[in-house]
């Protein structure tokens, strides 16, 4: 509603980026979907657009990168966005450059993205912080990661992670000794 009101008062301040959809004889919005929807609500029927020539991969990369710059993304949204960009063949430095995030931020979220998905999503829903999740990535055994993530949001979380790290270290020391 705030964007709609701003558009009513000031109009569209930045062009939308579109690509031609020749099959349907119309255009696909690559950048500016929220502005488009707000403009519709404001009653506008014509919007300034820049027509771009992009491959399908470039379109997906651009749309994901654009969404990654939003401030209202959840941790899970960021992790999924970075994962999708990696699936498109982008390197972590390329993702950082394309999203405006630091390489450290991208690397940390990519690392968190390697955790077991179902438990990761549940932990995020319960309010897991990035620091909590980074601690879990230090565990090498996926079964330990799952167990610790499942304990998130309970009084046992700190104990579970400390116990798992301790067990992992004991196992490493024992293996080194043997």
PDB file of C-alpha atoms in Angstrom:
ATOM      1  CA  UNK A   1       0.000   0.000   0.000  1.00  0.00           C
ATOM      2  CA  UNK A   2       2.895   2.396   0.685  1.00  0.00           C
ATOM      3  CA  UNK A   3       4.352   1.787  -2.772  1.00  0.00           C
ATOM      4  CA  UNK A   4       0.920   2.224  -4.361  1.00  0.00           C
ATOM      5  CA  UNK A   5       0.447   5.565  -2.586  1.00  0.00           C
ATOM      6  CA  UNK A   6       3.935   6.716  -3.611  1.00  0.00           C
ATOM      7  CA  UNK A   7       3.189   5.842  -7.241  1.00  0.00           C
ATOM      8  CA  UNK A   8      -0.131   7.732  -7.076  1.00  0.00           C
ATOM      9  CA  UNK A   9       1.698  10.831  -5.844  1.00  0.00           C
ATOM     10  CA  UNK A  10       4.945  10.666  -7.814  1.00  0.00           C
ATOM     11  CA  UNK A  11       4.441   8.155 -10.609  1.00  0.00           C
ATOM     12  CA  UNK A  12       6.972   5.482 -11.523  1.00  0.00           C
ATOM     13  CA  UNK A  13      10.452   6.780 -10.713  1.00  0.00           C
ATOM     14  CA  UNK A  14      12.404   3.909 -12.283  1.00  0.00           C
ATOM     15  CA  UNK A  15      11.728   1.980 -15.484  1.00  0.00           C
ATOM     16  CA  UNK A  16      10.636  -1.622 -15.324  1.00  0.00           C
ATOM     17  CA  UNK A  17      12.893  -4.037 -17.220  1.00  0.00           C
ATOM     18  CA  UNK A  18      11.003  -6.325 -19.588  1.00  0.00           C
ATOM     19  CA  UNK A  19      11.752  -8.927 -22.233  1.00  0.00           C
ATOM     20  CA  UNK A  20       9.549  -9.800 -25.197  1.00  0.00           C
ATOM     21  CA  UNK A  21       7.516 -13.001 -24.916  1.00  0.00           C
ATOM     22  CA  UNK A  22       7.067 -13.708 -28.606  1.00  0.00           C
ATOM     23  CA  UNK A  23       4.858 -16.766 -28.049  1.00  0.00           C
ATOM     24  CA  UNK A  24       2.215 -14.700 -26.238  1.00  0.00           C
ATOM     25  CA  UNK A  25       2.822 -11.395 -28.067  1.00  0.00           C
ATOM     26  CA  UNK A  26       3.450  -9.499 -24.832  1.00  0.00           C
ATOM     27  CA  UNK A  27       6.258  -8.681 -22.400  1.00  0.00           C
ATOM     28  CA  UNK A  28       7.553 -10.414 -19.288  1.00  0.00           C
ATOM     29  CA  UNK A  29       8.615  -8.177 -16.397  1.00  0.00           C
ATOM     30  CA  UNK A  30      12.110  -9.143 -15.232  1.00  0.00           C
ATOM     31  CA  UNK A  31      12.696  -6.273 -12.811  1.00  0.00           C
ATOM     32  CA  UNK A  32       9.862  -4.300 -11.227  1.00  0.00           C
ATOM     33  CA  UNK A  33       7.033  -6.747 -10.567  1.00  0.00           C
ATOM     34  CA  UNK A  34       6.152  -5.092  -7.265  1.00  0.00           C
ATOM     35  CA  UNK A  35       6.096  -1.672  -8.966  1.00  0.00           C
ATOM     36  CA  UNK A  36       3.874  -3.109 -11.706  1.00  0.00           C
ATOM     37  CA  UNK A  37       1.357  -4.475  -9.191  1.00  0.00           C
ATOM     38  CA  UNK A  38       1.387  -1.244  -7.173  1.00  0.00           C
ATOM     39  CA  UNK A  39       0.921   0.795 -10.367  1.00  0.00           C
ATOM     40  CA  UNK A  40      -2.103  -1.319 -11.302  1.00  0.00           C
ATOM     41  CA  UNK A  41      -3.614  -0.634  -7.870  1.00  0.00           C
ATOM     42  CA  UNK A  42      -2.863   3.073  -8.372  1.00  0.00           C
ATOM     43  CA  UNK A  43      -4.828   2.966 -11.637  1.00  0.00           C
ATOM     44  CA  UNK A  44      -1.942   3.436 -14.078  1.00  0.00           C
ATOM     45  CA  UNK A  45      -2.272   1.740 -17.462  1.00  0.00           C
ATOM     46  CA  UNK A  46       1.058   2.761 -19.020  1.00  0.00           C
ATOM     47  CA  UNK A  47       4.454   2.349 -17.378  1.00  0.00           C
ATOM     48  CA  UNK A  48       7.974   3.275 -18.484  1.00  0.00           C
ATOM     49  CA  UNK A  49       9.906   0.158 -19.473  1.00  0.00           C
ATOM     50  CA  UNK A  50      13.326  -0.767 -20.728  1.00  0.00           C
ATOM     51  CA  UNK A  51      13.258  -3.679 -23.171  1.00  0.00           C
ATOM     52  CA  UNK A  52      16.191  -6.002 -22.558  1.00  0.00           C
ATOM     53  CA  UNK A  53      17.664  -8.822 -24.605  1.00  0.00           C
ATOM     54  CA  UNK A  54      18.427 -11.675 -22.189  1.00  0.00           C
ATOM     55  CA  UNK A  55      18.776 -15.427 -22.324  1.00  0.00           C
ATOM     56  CA  UNK A  56      16.539 -17.550 -20.104  1.00  0.00           C
ATOM     57  CA  UNK A  57      19.440 -18.097 -17.697  1.00  0.00           C
ATOM     58  CA  UNK A  58      20.172 -14.360 -17.547  1.00  0.00           C
ATOM     59  CA  UNK A  59      16.499 -13.674 -16.833  1.00  0.00           C
ATOM     60  CA  UNK A  60      16.476 -16.133 -13.925  1.00  0.00           C
ATOM     61  CA  UNK A  61      19.764 -14.798 -12.560  1.00  0.00           C
ATOM     62  CA  UNK A  62      18.521 -11.224 -12.785  1.00  0.00           C
ATOM     63  CA  UNK A  63      15.188 -11.979 -11.118  1.00  0.00           C
ATOM     64  CA  UNK A  64      16.835 -13.869  -8.260  1.00  0.00           C
ATOM     65  CA  UNK A  65      19.523 -11.201  -7.795  1.00  0.00           C
ATOM     66  CA  UNK A  66      16.843  -8.488  -7.756  1.00  0.00           C
ATOM     67  CA  UNK A  67      14.845 -10.335  -5.100  1.00  0.00           C
ATOM     68  CA  UNK A  68      17.969 -10.966  -3.002  1.00  0.00           C
ATOM     69  CA  UNK A  69      18.355  -7.196  -2.602  1.00  0.00           C
ATOM     70  CA  UNK A  70      15.020  -6.837  -0.832  1.00  0.00           C
ATOM     71  CA  UNK A  71      15.224  -6.058   2.858  1.00  0.00           C
ATOM     72  CA  UNK A  72      12.270  -8.208   3.915  1.00  0.00           C
ATOM     73  CA  UNK A  73      13.776 -11.564   2.946  1.00  0.00           C
ATOM     74  CA  UNK A  74      13.929 -14.271   5.559  1.00  0.00           C
ATOM     75  CA  UNK A  75      17.104 -16.261   6.196  1.00  0.00           C
ATOM     76  CA  UNK A  76      15.519 -19.180   4.327  1.00  0.00           C
ATOM     77  CA  UNK A  77      14.658 -16.929   1.357  1.00  0.00           C
ATOM     78  CA  UNK A  78      18.283 -15.814   1.159  1.00  0.00           C
ATOM     79  CA  UNK A  79      19.617 -19.371   1.449  1.00  0.00           C
ATOM     80  CA  UNK A  80      17.234 -20.602  -1.258  1.00  0.00           C
ATOM     81  CA  UNK A  81      18.055 -17.685  -3.555  1.00  0.00           C
ATOM     82  CA  UNK A  82      21.782 -18.306  -3.301  1.00  0.00           C
ATOM     83  CA  UNK A  83      21.199 -22.022  -3.847  1.00  0.00           C
ATOM     84  CA  UNK A  84      19.202 -21.330  -7.021  1.00  0.00           C
ATOM     85  CA  UNK A  85      21.923 -19.041  -8.332  1.00  0.00           C
ATOM     86  CA  UNK A  86      24.511 -21.762  -7.675  1.00  0.00           C
ATOM     87  CA  UNK A  87      22.308 -24.230  -9.582  1.00  0.00           C
ATOM     88  CA  UNK A  88      22.410 -21.806 -12.514  1.00  0.00           C
ATOM     89  CA  UNK A  89      26.199 -22.150 -12.475  1.00  0.00           C
ATOM     90  CA  UNK A  90      27.108 -18.922 -10.718  1.00  0.00           C
ATOM     91  CA  UNK A  91      30.133 -18.866  -8.429  1.00  0.00           C
ATOM     92  CA  UNK A  92      29.949 -17.351  -4.950  1.00  0.00           C
ATOM     93  CA  UNK A  93      31.942 -14.240  -6.035  1.00  0.00           C
ATOM     94  CA  UNK A  94      29.557 -13.793  -9.000  1.00  0.00           C
ATOM     95  CA  UNK A  95      26.556 -14.111  -6.688  1.00  0.00           C
ATOM     96  CA  UNK A  96      28.063 -11.539  -4.321  1.00  0.00           C
ATOM     97  CA  UNK A  97      28.660  -9.116  -7.180  1.00  0.00           C
ATOM     98  CA  UNK A  98      25.190  -9.660  -8.661  1.00  0.00           C
ATOM     99  CA  UNK A  99      23.321  -9.270  -5.381  1.00  0.00           C
ATOM    100  CA  UNK A 100      25.388  -6.583  -3.720  1.00  0.00           C
ATOM    101  CA  UNK A 101      25.961  -8.855  -0.730  1.00  0.00           C
ATOM    102  CA  UNK A 102      29.486  -9.381   0.585  1.00  0.00           C
ATOM    103  CA  UNK A 103      31.294 -12.590  -0.375  1.00  0.00           C
ATOM    104  CA  UNK A 104      31.378 -13.527   3.306  1.00  0.00           C
ATOM    105  CA  UNK A 105      27.593 -13.152   3.578  1.00  0.00           C
ATOM    106  CA  UNK A 106      27.046 -15.222   0.436  1.00  0.00           C
ATOM    107  CA  UNK A 107      29.538 -17.895   1.547  1.00  0.00           C
ATOM    108  CA  UNK A 108      27.914 -18.200   4.991  1.00  0.00           C
ATOM    109  CA  UNK A 109      24.425 -18.569   3.557  1.00  0.00           C
ATOM    110  CA  UNK A 110      25.646 -21.090   0.981  1.00  0.00           C
ATOM    111  CA  UNK A 111      27.268 -23.084   3.794  1.00  0.00           C
ATOM    112  CA  UNK A 112      24.054 -22.995   5.825  1.00  0.00           C
ATOM    113  CA  UNK A 113      22.239 -24.178   2.688  1.00  0.00           C
ATOM    114  CA  UNK A 114      24.109 -27.499   2.904  1.00  0.00           C
ATOM    115  CA  UNK A 115      22.313 -28.406   6.151  1.00  0.00           C
ATOM    116  CA  UNK A 116      19.454 -30.948   6.019  1.00  0.00           C
ATOM    117  CA  UNK A 117      16.606 -29.021   4.376  1.00  0.00           C
ATOM    118  CA  UNK A 118      13.571 -30.140   6.357  1.00  0.00           C
ATOM    119  CA  UNK A 119      15.201 -29.550   9.744  1.00  0.00           C
ATOM    120  CA  UNK A 120      16.760 -26.292   8.526  1.00  0.00           C
ATOM    121  CA  UNK A 121      13.362 -24.946   7.481  1.00  0.00           C
ATOM    122  CA  UNK A 122      11.816 -25.926  10.818  1.00  0.00           C
ATOM    123  CA  UNK A 123      14.667 -24.282  12.748  1.00  0.00           C
ATOM    124  CA  UNK A 124      14.268 -21.099  10.689  1.00  0.00           C
ATOM    125  CA  UNK A 125      10.520 -21.087  11.356  1.00  0.00           C
ATOM    126  CA  UNK A 126      11.340 -21.267  15.080  1.00  0.00           C
ATOM    127  CA  UNK A 127      13.605 -18.217  14.751  1.00  0.00           C
ATOM    128  CA  UNK A 128      17.074 -19.724  14.397  1.00  0.00           C
ATOM    129  CA  UNK A 129      19.693 -17.024  13.980  1.00  0.00           C
ATOM    130  CA  UNK A 130      22.462 -17.111  11.401  1.00  0.00           C
ATOM    131  CA  UNK A 131      24.992 -17.592  14.191  1.00  0.00           C
ATOM    132  CA  UNK A 132      23.089 -20.616  15.517  1.00  0.00           C
ATOM    133  CA  UNK A 133      22.946 -22.122  12.047  1.00  0.00           C
ATOM    134  CA  UNK A 134      26.639 -21.457  11.393  1.00  0.00           C
ATOM    135  CA  UNK A 135      27.454 -23.341  14.590  1.00  0.00           C
ATOM    136  CA  UNK A 136      25.483 -26.322  13.280  1.00  0.00           C
ATOM    137  CA  UNK A 137      27.495 -26.291  10.017  1.00  0.00           C
ATOM    138  CA  UNK A 138      30.613 -27.036  12.059  1.00  0.00           C
ATOM    139  CA  UNK A 139      29.227 -30.500  12.679  1.00  0.00           C
ATOM    140  CA  UNK A 140      30.466 -32.907  10.015  1.00  0.00           C
ATOM    141  CA  UNK A 141      27.938 -35.697  10.487  1.00  0.00           C
ATOM    142  CA  UNK A 142      24.575 -34.945   8.817  1.00  0.00           C
ATOM    143  CA  UNK A 143      22.814 -37.069  11.461  1.00  0.00           C
ATOM    144  CA  UNK A 144      24.270 -34.836  14.186  1.00  0.00           C
ATOM    145  CA  UNK A 145      23.206 -31.754  12.206  1.00  0.00           C
ATOM    146  CA  UNK A 146      19.642 -33.067  11.940  1.00  0.00           C
ATOM    147  CA  UNK A 147      19.491 -33.913  15.646  1.00  0.00           C
ATOM    148  CA  UNK A 148      20.778 -30.491  16.708  1.00  0.00           C
ATOM    149  CA  UNK A 149      18.491 -28.621  14.292  1.00  0.00           C
ATOM    150  CA  UNK A 150      15.503 -30.561  15.633  1.00  0.00           C
ATOM    151  CA  UNK A 151      16.391 -29.405  19.143  1.00  0.00           C
ATOM    152  CA  UNK A 152      16.308 -25.745  18.113  1.00  0.00           C
ATOM    153  CA  UNK A 153      13.741 -23.746  20.029  1.00  0.00           C
ATOM    154  CA  UNK A 154      13.982 -25.985  23.083  1.00  0.00           C
ATOM    155  CA  UNK A 155      16.008 -25.539  26.250  1.00  0.00           C
ATOM    156  CA  UNK A 156      18.266 -28.349  25.011  1.00  0.00           C
ATOM    157  CA  UNK A 157      19.610 -26.559  21.913  1.00  0.00           C
ATOM    158  CA  UNK A 158      22.776 -25.195  23.519  1.00  0.00           C
ATOM    159  CA  UNK A 159      23.416 -28.502  25.232  1.00  0.00           C
ATOM    160  CA  UNK A 160      22.760 -30.475  22.016  1.00  0.00           C
ATOM    161  CA  UNK A 161      25.198 -28.465  19.953  1.00  0.00           C
ATOM    162  CA  UNK A 162      27.879 -28.468  22.652  1.00  0.00           C
ATOM    163  CA  UNK A 163      27.478 -32.212  23.113  1.00  0.00           C
ATOM    164  CA  UNK A 164      27.643 -32.878  19.359  1.00  0.00           C
ATOM    165  CA  UNK A 165      30.799 -30.755  18.987  1.00  0.00           C
ATOM    166  CA  UNK A 166      32.378 -32.522  21.963  1.00  0.00           C
ATOM    167  CA  UNK A 167      31.534 -35.951  20.509  1.00  0.00           C
ATOM    168  CA  UNK A 168      32.906 -34.940  17.119  1.00  0.00           C
ATOM    169  CA  UNK A 169      36.175 -33.750  18.702  1.00  0.00           C
ATOM    170  CA  UNK A 170      36.536 -36.935  20.766  1.00  0.00           C
ATOM    171  CA  UNK A 171      36.015 -39.020  17.629  1.00  0.00           C
ATOM    172  CA  UNK A 172      38.674 -37.009  15.756  1.00  0.00           C
ATOM    173  CA  UNK A 173      41.161 -37.362  18.607  1.00  0.00           C
ATOM    174  CA  UNK A 174      40.486 -41.084  18.883  1.00  0.00           C
ATOM    175  CA  UNK A 175      40.959 -41.524  15.121  1.00  0.00           C
ATOM    176  CA  UNK A 176      44.242 -39.579  15.270  1.00  0.00           C
ATOM    177  CA  UNK A 177      45.491 -41.707  18.141  1.00  0.00           C
ATOM    178  CA  UNK A 178      44.586 -44.954  16.427  1.00  0.00           C
TER     179      UNK A 178
END
